[in-house]
PDB file of C-alpha atoms in Angstrom:
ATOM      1  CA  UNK Z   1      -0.535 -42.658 -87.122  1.00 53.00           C
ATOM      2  CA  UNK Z   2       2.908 -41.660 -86.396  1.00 50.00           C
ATOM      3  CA  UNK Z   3       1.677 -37.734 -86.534  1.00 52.00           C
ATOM      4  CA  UNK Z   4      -0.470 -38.835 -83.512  1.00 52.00           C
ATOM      5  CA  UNK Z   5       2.172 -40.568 -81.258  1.00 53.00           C
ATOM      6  CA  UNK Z   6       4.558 -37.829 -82.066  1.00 52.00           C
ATOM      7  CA  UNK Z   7       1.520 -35.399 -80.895  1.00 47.00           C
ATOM      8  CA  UNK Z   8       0.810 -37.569 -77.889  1.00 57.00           C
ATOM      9  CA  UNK Z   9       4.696 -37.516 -76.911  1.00 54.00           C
ATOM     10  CA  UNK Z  10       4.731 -33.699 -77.291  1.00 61.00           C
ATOM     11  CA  UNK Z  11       1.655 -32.799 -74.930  1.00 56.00           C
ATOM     12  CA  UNK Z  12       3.249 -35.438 -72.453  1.00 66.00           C
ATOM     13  CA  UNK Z  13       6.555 -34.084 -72.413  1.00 63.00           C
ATOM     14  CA  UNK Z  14       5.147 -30.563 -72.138  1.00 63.00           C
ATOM     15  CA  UNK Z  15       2.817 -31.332 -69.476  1.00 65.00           C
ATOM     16  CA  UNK Z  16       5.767 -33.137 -67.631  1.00 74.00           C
ATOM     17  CA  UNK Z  17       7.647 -30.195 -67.946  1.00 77.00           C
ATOM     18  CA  UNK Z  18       5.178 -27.308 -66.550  1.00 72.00           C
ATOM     19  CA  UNK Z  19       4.492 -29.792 -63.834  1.00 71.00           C
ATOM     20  CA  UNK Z  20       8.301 -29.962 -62.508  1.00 74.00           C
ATOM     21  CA  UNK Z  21       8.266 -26.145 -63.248  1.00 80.00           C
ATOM     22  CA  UNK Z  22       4.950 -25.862 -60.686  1.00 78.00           C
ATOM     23  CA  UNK Z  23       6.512 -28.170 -58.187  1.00 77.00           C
ATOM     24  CA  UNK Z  24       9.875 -26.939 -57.827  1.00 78.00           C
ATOM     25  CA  UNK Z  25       7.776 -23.493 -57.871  1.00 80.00           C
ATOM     26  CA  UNK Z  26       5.708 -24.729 -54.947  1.00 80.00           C
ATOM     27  CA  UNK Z  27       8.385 -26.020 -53.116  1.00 81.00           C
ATOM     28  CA  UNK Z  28      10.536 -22.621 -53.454  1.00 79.00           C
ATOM     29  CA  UNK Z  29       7.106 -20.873 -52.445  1.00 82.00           C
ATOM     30  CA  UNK Z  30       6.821 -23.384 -49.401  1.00 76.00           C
ATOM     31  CA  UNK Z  31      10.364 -23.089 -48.338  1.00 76.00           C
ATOM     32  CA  UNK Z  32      10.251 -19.088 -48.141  1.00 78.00           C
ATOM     33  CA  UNK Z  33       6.746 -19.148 -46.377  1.00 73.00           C
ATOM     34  CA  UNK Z  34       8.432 -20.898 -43.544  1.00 69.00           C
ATOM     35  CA  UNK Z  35      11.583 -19.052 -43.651  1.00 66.00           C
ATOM     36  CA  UNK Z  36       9.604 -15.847 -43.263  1.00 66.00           C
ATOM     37  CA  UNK Z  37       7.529 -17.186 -41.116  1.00 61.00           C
ATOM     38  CA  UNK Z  38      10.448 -18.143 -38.584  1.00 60.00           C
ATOM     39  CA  UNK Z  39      11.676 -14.749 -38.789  1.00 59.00           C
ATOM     40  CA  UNK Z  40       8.414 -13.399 -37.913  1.00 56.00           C
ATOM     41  CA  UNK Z  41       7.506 -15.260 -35.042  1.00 53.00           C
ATOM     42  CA  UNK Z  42      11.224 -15.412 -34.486  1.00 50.00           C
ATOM     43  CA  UNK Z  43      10.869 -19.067 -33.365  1.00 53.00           C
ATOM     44  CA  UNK Z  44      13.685 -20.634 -30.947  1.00 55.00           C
ATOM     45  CA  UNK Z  45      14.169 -16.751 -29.880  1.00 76.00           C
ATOM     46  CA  UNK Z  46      12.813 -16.000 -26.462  1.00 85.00           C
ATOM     47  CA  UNK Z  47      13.538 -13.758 -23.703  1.00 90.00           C
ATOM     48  CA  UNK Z  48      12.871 -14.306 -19.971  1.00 91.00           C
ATOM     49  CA  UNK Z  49      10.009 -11.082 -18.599  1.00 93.00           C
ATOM     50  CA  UNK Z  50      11.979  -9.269 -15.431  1.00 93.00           C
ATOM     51  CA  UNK Z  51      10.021  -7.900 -12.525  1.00 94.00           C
ATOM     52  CA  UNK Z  52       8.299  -4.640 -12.863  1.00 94.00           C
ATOM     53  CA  UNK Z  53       6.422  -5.152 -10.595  1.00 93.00           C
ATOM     54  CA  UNK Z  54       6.719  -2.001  -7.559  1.00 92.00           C
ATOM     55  CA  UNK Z  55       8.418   0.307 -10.478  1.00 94.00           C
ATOM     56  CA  UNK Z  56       7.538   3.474 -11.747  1.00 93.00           C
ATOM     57  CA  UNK Z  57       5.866   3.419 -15.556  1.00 92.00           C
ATOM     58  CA  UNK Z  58       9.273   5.300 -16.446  1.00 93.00           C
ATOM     59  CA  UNK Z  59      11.230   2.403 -14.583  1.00 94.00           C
ATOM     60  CA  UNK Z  60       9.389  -0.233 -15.771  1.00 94.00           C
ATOM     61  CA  UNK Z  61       9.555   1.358 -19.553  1.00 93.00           C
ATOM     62  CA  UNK Z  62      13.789   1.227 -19.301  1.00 93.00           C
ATOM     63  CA  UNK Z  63      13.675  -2.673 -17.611  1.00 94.00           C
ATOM     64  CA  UNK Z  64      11.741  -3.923 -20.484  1.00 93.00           C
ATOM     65  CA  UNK Z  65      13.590  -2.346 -23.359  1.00 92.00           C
ATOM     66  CA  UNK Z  66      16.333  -3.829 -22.309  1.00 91.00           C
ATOM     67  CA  UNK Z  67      15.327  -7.175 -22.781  1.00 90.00           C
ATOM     68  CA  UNK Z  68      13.431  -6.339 -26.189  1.00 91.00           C
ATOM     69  CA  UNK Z  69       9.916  -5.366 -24.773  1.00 94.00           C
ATOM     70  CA  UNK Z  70       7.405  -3.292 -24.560  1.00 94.00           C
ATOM     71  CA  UNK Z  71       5.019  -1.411 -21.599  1.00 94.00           C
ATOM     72  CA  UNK Z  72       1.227  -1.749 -22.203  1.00 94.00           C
ATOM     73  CA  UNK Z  73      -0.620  -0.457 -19.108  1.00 93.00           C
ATOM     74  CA  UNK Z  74      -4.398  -2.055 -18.935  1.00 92.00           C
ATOM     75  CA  UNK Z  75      -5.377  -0.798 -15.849  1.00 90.00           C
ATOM     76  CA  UNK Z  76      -5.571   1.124 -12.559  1.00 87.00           C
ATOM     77  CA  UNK Z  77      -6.588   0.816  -8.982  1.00 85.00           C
ATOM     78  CA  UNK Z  78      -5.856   2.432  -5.402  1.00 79.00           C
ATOM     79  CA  UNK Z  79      -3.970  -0.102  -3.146  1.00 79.00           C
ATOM     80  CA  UNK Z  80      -2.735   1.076   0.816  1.00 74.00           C
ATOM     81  CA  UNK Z  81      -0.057  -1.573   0.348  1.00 80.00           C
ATOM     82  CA  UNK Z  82       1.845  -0.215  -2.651  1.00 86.00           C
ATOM     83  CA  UNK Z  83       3.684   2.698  -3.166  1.00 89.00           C
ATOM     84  CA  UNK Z  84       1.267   5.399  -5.447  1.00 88.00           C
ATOM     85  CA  UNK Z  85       2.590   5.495  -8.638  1.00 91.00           C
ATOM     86  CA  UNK Z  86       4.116   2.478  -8.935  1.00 94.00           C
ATOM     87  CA  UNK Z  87       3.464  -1.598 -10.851  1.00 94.00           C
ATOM     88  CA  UNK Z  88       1.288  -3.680  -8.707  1.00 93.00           C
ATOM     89  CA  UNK Z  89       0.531  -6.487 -11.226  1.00 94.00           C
ATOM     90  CA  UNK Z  90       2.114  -7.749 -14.480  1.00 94.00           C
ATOM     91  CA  UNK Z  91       1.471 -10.124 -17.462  1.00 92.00           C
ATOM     92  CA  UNK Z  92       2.647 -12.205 -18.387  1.00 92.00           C
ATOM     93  CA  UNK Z  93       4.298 -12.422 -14.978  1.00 92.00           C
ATOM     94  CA  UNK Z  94       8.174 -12.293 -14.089  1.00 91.00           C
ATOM     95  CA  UNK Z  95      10.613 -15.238 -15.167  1.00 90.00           C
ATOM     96  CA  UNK Z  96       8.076 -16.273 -17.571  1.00 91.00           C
ATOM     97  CA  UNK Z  97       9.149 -16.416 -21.440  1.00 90.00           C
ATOM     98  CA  UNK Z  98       8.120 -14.555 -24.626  1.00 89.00           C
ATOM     99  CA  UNK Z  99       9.266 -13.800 -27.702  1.00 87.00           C
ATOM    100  CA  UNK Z 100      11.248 -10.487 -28.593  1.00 89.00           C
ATOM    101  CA  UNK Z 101       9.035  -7.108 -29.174  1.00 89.00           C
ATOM    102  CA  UNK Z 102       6.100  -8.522 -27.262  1.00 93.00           C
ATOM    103  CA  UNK Z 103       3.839  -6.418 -24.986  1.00 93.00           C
ATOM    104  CA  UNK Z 104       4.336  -6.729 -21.355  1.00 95.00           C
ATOM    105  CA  UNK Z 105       0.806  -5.674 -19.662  1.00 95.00           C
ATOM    106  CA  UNK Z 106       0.909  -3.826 -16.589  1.00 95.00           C
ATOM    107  CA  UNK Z 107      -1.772  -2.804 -14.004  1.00 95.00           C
ATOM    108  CA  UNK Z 108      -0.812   0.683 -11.810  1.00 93.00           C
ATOM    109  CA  UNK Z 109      -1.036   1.964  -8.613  1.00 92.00           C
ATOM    110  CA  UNK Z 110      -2.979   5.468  -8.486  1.00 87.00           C
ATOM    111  CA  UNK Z 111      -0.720   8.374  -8.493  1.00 85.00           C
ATOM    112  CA  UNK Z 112      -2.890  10.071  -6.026  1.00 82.00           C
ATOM    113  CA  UNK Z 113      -5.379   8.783  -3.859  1.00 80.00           C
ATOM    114  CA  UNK Z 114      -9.152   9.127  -4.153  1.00 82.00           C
ATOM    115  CA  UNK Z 115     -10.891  12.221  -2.413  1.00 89.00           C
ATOM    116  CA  UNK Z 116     -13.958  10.539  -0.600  1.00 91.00           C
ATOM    117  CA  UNK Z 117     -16.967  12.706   1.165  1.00 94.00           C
ATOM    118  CA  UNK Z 118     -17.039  12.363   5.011  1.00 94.00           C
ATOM    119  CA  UNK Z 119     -20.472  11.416   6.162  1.00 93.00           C
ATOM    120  CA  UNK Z 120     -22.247  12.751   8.816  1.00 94.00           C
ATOM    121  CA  UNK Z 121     -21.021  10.885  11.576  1.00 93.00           C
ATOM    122  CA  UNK Z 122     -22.175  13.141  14.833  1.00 92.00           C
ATOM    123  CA  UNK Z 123     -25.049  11.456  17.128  1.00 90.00           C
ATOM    124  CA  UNK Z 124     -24.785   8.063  15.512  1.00 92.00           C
ATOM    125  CA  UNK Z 125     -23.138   4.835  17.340  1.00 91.00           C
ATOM    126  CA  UNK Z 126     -19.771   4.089  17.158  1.00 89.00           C
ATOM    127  CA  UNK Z 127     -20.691   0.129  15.966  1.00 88.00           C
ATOM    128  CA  UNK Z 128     -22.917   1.967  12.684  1.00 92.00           C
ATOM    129  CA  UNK Z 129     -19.775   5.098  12.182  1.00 92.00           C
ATOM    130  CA  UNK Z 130     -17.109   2.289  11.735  1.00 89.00           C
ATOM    131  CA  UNK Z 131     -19.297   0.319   9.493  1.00 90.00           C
ATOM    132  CA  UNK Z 132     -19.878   3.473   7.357  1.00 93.00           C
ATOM    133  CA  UNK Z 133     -15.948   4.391   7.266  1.00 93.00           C
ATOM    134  CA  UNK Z 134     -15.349   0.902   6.295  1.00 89.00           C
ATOM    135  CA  UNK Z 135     -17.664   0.904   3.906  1.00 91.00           C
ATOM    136  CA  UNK Z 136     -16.364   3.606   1.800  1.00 91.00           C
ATOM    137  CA  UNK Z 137     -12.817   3.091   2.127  1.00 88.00           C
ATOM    138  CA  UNK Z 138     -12.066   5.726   5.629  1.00 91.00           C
ATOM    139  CA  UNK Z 139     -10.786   3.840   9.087  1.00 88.00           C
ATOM    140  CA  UNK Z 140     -11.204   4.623  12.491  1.00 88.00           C
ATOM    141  CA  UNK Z 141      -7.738   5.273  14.097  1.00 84.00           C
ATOM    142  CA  UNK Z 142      -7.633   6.971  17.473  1.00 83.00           C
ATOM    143  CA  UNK Z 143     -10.776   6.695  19.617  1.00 86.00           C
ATOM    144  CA  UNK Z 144     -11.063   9.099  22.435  1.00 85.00           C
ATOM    145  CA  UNK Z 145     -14.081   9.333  25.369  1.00 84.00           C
ATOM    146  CA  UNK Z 146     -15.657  12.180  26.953  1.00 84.00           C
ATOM    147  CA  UNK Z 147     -18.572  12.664  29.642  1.00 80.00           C
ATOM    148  CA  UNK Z 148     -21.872  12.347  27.651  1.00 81.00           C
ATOM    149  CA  UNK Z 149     -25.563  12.558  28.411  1.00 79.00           C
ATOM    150  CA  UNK Z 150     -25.626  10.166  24.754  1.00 82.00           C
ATOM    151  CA  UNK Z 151     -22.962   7.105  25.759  1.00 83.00           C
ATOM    152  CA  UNK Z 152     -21.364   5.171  22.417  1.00 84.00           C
ATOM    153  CA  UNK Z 153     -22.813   7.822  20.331  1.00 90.00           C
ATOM    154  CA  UNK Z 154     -19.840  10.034  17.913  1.00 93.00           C
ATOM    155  CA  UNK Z 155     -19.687  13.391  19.592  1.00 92.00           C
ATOM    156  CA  UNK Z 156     -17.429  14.632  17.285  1.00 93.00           C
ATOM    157  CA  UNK Z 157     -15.151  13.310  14.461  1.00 94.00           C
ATOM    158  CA  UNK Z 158     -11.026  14.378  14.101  1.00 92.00           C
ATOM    159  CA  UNK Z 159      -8.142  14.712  12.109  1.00 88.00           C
ATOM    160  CA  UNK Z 160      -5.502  14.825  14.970  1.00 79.00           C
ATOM    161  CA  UNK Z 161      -6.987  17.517  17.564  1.00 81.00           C
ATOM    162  CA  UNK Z 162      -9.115  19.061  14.367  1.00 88.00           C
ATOM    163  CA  UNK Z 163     -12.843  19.236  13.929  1.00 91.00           C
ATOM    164  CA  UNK Z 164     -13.799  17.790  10.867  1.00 92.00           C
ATOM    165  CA  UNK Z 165     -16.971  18.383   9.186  1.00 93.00           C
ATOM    166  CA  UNK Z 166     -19.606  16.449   6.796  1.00 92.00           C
ATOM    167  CA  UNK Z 167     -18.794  16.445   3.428  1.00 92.00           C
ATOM    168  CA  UNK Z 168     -15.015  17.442   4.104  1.00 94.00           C
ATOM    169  CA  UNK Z 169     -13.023  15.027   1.415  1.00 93.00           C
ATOM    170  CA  UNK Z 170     -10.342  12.916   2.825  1.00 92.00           C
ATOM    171  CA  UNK Z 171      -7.768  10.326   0.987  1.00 88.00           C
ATOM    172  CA  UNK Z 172      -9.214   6.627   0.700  1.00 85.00           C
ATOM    173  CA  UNK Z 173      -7.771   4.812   3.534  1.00 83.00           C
ATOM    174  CA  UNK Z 174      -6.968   7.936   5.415  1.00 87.00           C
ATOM    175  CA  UNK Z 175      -7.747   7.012   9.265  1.00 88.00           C
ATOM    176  CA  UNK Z 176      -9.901   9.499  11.483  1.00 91.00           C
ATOM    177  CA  UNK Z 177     -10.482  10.139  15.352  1.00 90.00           C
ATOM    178  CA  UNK Z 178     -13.649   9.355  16.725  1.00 92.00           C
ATOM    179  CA  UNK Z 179     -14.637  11.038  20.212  1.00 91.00           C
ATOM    180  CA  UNK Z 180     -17.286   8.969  21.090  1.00 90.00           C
ATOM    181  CA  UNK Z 181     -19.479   9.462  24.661  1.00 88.00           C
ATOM    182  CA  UNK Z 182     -19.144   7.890  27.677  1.00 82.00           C
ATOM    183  CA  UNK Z 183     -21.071   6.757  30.814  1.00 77.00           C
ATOM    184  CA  UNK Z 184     -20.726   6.848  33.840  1.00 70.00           C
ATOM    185  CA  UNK Z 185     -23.160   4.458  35.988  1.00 70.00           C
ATOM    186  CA  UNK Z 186     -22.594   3.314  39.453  1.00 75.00           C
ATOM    187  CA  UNK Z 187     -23.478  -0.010  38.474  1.00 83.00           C
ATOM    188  CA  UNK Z 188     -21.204  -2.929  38.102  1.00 88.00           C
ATOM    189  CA  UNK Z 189     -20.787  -4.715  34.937  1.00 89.00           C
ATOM    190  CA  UNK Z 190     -18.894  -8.016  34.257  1.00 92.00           C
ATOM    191  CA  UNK Z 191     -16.183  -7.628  31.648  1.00 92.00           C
ATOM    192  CA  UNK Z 192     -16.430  -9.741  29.012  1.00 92.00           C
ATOM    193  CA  UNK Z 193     -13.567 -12.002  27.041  1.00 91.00           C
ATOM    194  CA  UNK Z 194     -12.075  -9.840  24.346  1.00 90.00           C
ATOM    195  CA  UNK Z 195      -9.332 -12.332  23.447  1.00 88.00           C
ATOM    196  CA  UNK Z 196      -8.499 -13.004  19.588  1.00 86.00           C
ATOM    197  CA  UNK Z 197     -10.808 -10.030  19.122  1.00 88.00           C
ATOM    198  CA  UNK Z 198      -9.768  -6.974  16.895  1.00 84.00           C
ATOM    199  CA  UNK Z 199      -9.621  -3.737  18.457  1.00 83.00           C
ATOM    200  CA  UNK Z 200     -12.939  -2.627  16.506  1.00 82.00           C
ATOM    201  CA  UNK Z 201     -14.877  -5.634  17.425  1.00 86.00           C
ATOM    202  CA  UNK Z 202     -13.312  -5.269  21.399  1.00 88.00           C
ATOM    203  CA  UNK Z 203     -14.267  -1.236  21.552  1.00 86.00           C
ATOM    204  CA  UNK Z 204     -17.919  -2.397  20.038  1.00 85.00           C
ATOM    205  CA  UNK Z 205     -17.743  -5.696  22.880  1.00 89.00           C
ATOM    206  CA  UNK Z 206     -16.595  -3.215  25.792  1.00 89.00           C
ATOM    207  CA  UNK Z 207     -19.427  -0.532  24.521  1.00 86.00           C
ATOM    208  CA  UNK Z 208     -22.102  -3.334  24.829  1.00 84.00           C
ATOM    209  CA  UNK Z 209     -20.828  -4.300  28.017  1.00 86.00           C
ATOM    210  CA  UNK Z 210     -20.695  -0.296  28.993  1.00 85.00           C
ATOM    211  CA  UNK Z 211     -17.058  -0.604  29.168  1.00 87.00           C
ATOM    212  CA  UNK Z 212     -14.273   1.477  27.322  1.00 85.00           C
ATOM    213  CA  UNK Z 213     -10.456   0.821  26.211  1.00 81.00           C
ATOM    214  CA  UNK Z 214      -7.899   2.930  25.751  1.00 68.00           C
ATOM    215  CA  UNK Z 215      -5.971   2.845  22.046  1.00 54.00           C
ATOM    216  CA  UNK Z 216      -2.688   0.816  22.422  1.00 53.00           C
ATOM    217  CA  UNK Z 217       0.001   0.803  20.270  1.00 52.00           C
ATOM    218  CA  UNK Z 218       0.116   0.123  17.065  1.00 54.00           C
ATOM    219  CA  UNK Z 219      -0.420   3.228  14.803  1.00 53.00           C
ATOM    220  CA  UNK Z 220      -3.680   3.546  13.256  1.00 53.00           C
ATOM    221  CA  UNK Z 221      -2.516   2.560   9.248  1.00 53.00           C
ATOM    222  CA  UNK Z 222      -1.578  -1.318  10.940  1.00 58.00           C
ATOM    223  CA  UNK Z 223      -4.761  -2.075  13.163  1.00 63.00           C
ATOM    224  CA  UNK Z 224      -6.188  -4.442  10.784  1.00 64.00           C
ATOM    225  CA  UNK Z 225      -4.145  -6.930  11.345  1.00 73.00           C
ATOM    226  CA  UNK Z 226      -4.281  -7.100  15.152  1.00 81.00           C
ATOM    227  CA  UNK Z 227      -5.886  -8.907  17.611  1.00 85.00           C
ATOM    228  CA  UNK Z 228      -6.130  -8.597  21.345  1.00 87.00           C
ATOM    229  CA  UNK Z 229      -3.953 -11.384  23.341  1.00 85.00           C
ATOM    230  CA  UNK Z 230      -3.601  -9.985  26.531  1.00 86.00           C
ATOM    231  CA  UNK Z 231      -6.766  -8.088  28.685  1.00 87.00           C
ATOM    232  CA  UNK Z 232      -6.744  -6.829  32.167  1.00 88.00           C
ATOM    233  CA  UNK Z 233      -9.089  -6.964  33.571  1.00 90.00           C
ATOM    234  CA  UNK Z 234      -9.822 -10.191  32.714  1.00 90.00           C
ATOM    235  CA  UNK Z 235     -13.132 -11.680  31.388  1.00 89.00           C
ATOM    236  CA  UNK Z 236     -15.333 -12.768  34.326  1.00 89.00           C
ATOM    237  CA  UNK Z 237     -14.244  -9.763  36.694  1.00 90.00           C
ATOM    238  CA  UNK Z 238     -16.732  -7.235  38.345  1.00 89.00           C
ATOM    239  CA  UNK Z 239     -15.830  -3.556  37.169  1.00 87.00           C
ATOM    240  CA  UNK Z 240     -17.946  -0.205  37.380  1.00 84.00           C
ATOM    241  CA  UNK Z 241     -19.878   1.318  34.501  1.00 84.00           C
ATOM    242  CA  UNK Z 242     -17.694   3.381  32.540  1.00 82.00           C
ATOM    243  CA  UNK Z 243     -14.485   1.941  33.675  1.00 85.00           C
ATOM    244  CA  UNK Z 244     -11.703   1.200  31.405  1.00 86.00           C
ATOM    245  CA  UNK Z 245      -9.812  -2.442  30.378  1.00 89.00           C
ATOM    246  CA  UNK Z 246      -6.700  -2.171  29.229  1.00 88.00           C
ATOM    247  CA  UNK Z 247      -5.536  -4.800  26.266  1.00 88.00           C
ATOM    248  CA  UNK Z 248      -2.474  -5.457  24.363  1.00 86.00           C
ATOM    249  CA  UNK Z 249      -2.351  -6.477  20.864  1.00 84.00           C
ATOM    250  CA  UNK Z 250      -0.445  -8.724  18.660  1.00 81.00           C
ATOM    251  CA  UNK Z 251      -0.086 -10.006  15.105  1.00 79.00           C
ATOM    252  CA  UNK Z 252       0.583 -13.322  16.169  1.00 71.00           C
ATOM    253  CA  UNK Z 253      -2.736 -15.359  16.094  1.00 65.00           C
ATOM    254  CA  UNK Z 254      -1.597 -18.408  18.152  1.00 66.00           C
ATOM    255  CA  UNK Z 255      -0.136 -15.975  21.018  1.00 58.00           C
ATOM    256  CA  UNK Z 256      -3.570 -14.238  21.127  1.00 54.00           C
ATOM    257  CA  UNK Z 257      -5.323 -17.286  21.637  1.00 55.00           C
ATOM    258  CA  UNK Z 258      -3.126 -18.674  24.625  1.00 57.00           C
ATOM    259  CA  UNK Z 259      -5.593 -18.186  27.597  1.00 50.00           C
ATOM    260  CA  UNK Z 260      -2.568 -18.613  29.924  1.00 49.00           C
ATOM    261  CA  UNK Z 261      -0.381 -16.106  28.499  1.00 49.00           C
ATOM    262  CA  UNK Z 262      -3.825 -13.715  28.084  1.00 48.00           C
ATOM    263  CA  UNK Z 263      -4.593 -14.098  31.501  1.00 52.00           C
ATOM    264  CA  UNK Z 264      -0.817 -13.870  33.379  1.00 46.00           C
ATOM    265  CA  UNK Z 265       0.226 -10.660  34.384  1.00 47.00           C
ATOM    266  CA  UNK Z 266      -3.289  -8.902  34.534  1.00 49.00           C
ATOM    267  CA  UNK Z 267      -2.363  -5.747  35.852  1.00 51.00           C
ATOM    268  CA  UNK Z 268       0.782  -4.872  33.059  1.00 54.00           C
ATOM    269  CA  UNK Z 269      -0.143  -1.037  32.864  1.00 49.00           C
TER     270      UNK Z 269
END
């Protein structure tokens, strides 16, 4: 009987023993899991992500080193806007926060722009040639009239005073010159409003009408974002067939659509 307690008290004390052993073990084992895993994902250690944004990859590359990270580039497009060659969108963006050695995704601006195919413009209207341009990244800059049997039809298509054929490959965005034809009626025609118009929806209004403008300032590479404010003639008035209006053009949306500023001083050329 006392063989068996003595037996009993030996298995418990050994079984007591091994399972300190395993816990202290476990908790050792636990404690450098987490300090390892602090040091990996070096927690409480950030960094704040500069602006790369309108750098060069080489730029960029220097910026983010120097705050402990990394250039990944994902991506690239063609954009007028930016500078070719150069960082026109980031992630995670700028002034955001990351940890050391992390990856700072980048999407770039083409180094050269893309060739594109002129169409066959010649003998088609000039509403359908701008369309087309438009459509596959080209722009209609200067527009130019001459005499023609074939009014608002392209009679020929330019780079500056330079013929340019079908098929010739131009930059996307690149704008052209369009020499388009022009009547000339002895009827009279009533000029219609082109006011908060832009000047490729006023030259296709003024065509309709049988009425041309000349190009006004600005440059070809800004006309998007300009509307007529000021027209003279104004809309209402009697002109001939194949006479010119003259208009003016603005950014500024509310000064374009001020029909007392539009219509004061009609005659300013």
């Amino acid at each position: 009987m006392k063989d068996k307690q003595k037996f009993s008290k030996s298995v418990t004390g050994f079984v007591t023993i091994n399972f300190v052993i395993a816990l202290v073990v476990a908790i050792a084992l636990f404690m450098i899991v987490i300090g390892w895993l602090k040091g990996y994902t070096l927690h409480g250690n950030e960094v704040t992500i500069p602006s790369v944004t309108g750098m060069s990859c080489e730029e960029a590359e220097i910026v983010l080193q120097g705050s402990g990270l990394y250039l990944v580039v994902v991506d690239s497009t063609f954009s007028n806007k930016a500078p070719l060659g150069t960082i026109v969108e980031q992630t995670p963006p700028a002034e955001s926060h990351a940890k050391p050695n992390r990856p700072v995704y980048v999407v770039m601006n083409a180094r050269t722009r893309k060739l594109i195919p002129l169409p066959e413009l010649r003998d088609v209207s000039y509403r359908q040639a701008e369309a087309t341009l438009r459509s596959i990244g080209l722009k209609v800059g200067d527009v130019t009239y001459e005499p023609s049997l074939y009014p608002d039809n392209v009679l020929d298509v330019r780079d500056g005073q330079a013929s340019l054929e079908a098929g010739t490959r131009l930059p996307e965005g690149s704008s052209i010159t369009l020499v388009i034809g022009r009547r000339q009626g002895n009827k009279m025609v009533t000029v219609p409003s082109l006011l908060g118009l832009s000047l490729s929806q006023a030259r296709s209004t003024l065509l309709s009408a049988g009425l041309y403008t000349y190009d006004v300032e600005p440059t070809p590479e800004t006309l998007d974002s300009y509307i007529v404010y000021r027209q003279s003639p104004v809309d209402g008035a009697s002109l001939q067939e194949g006479a010119t209006v003259n208009i003016m053009l603005s950014t500024d949306i509310e000064r374009a659509i001020t029909t007392d500023n539009a219509r004061s001083e009609e005659n300013f050329f």
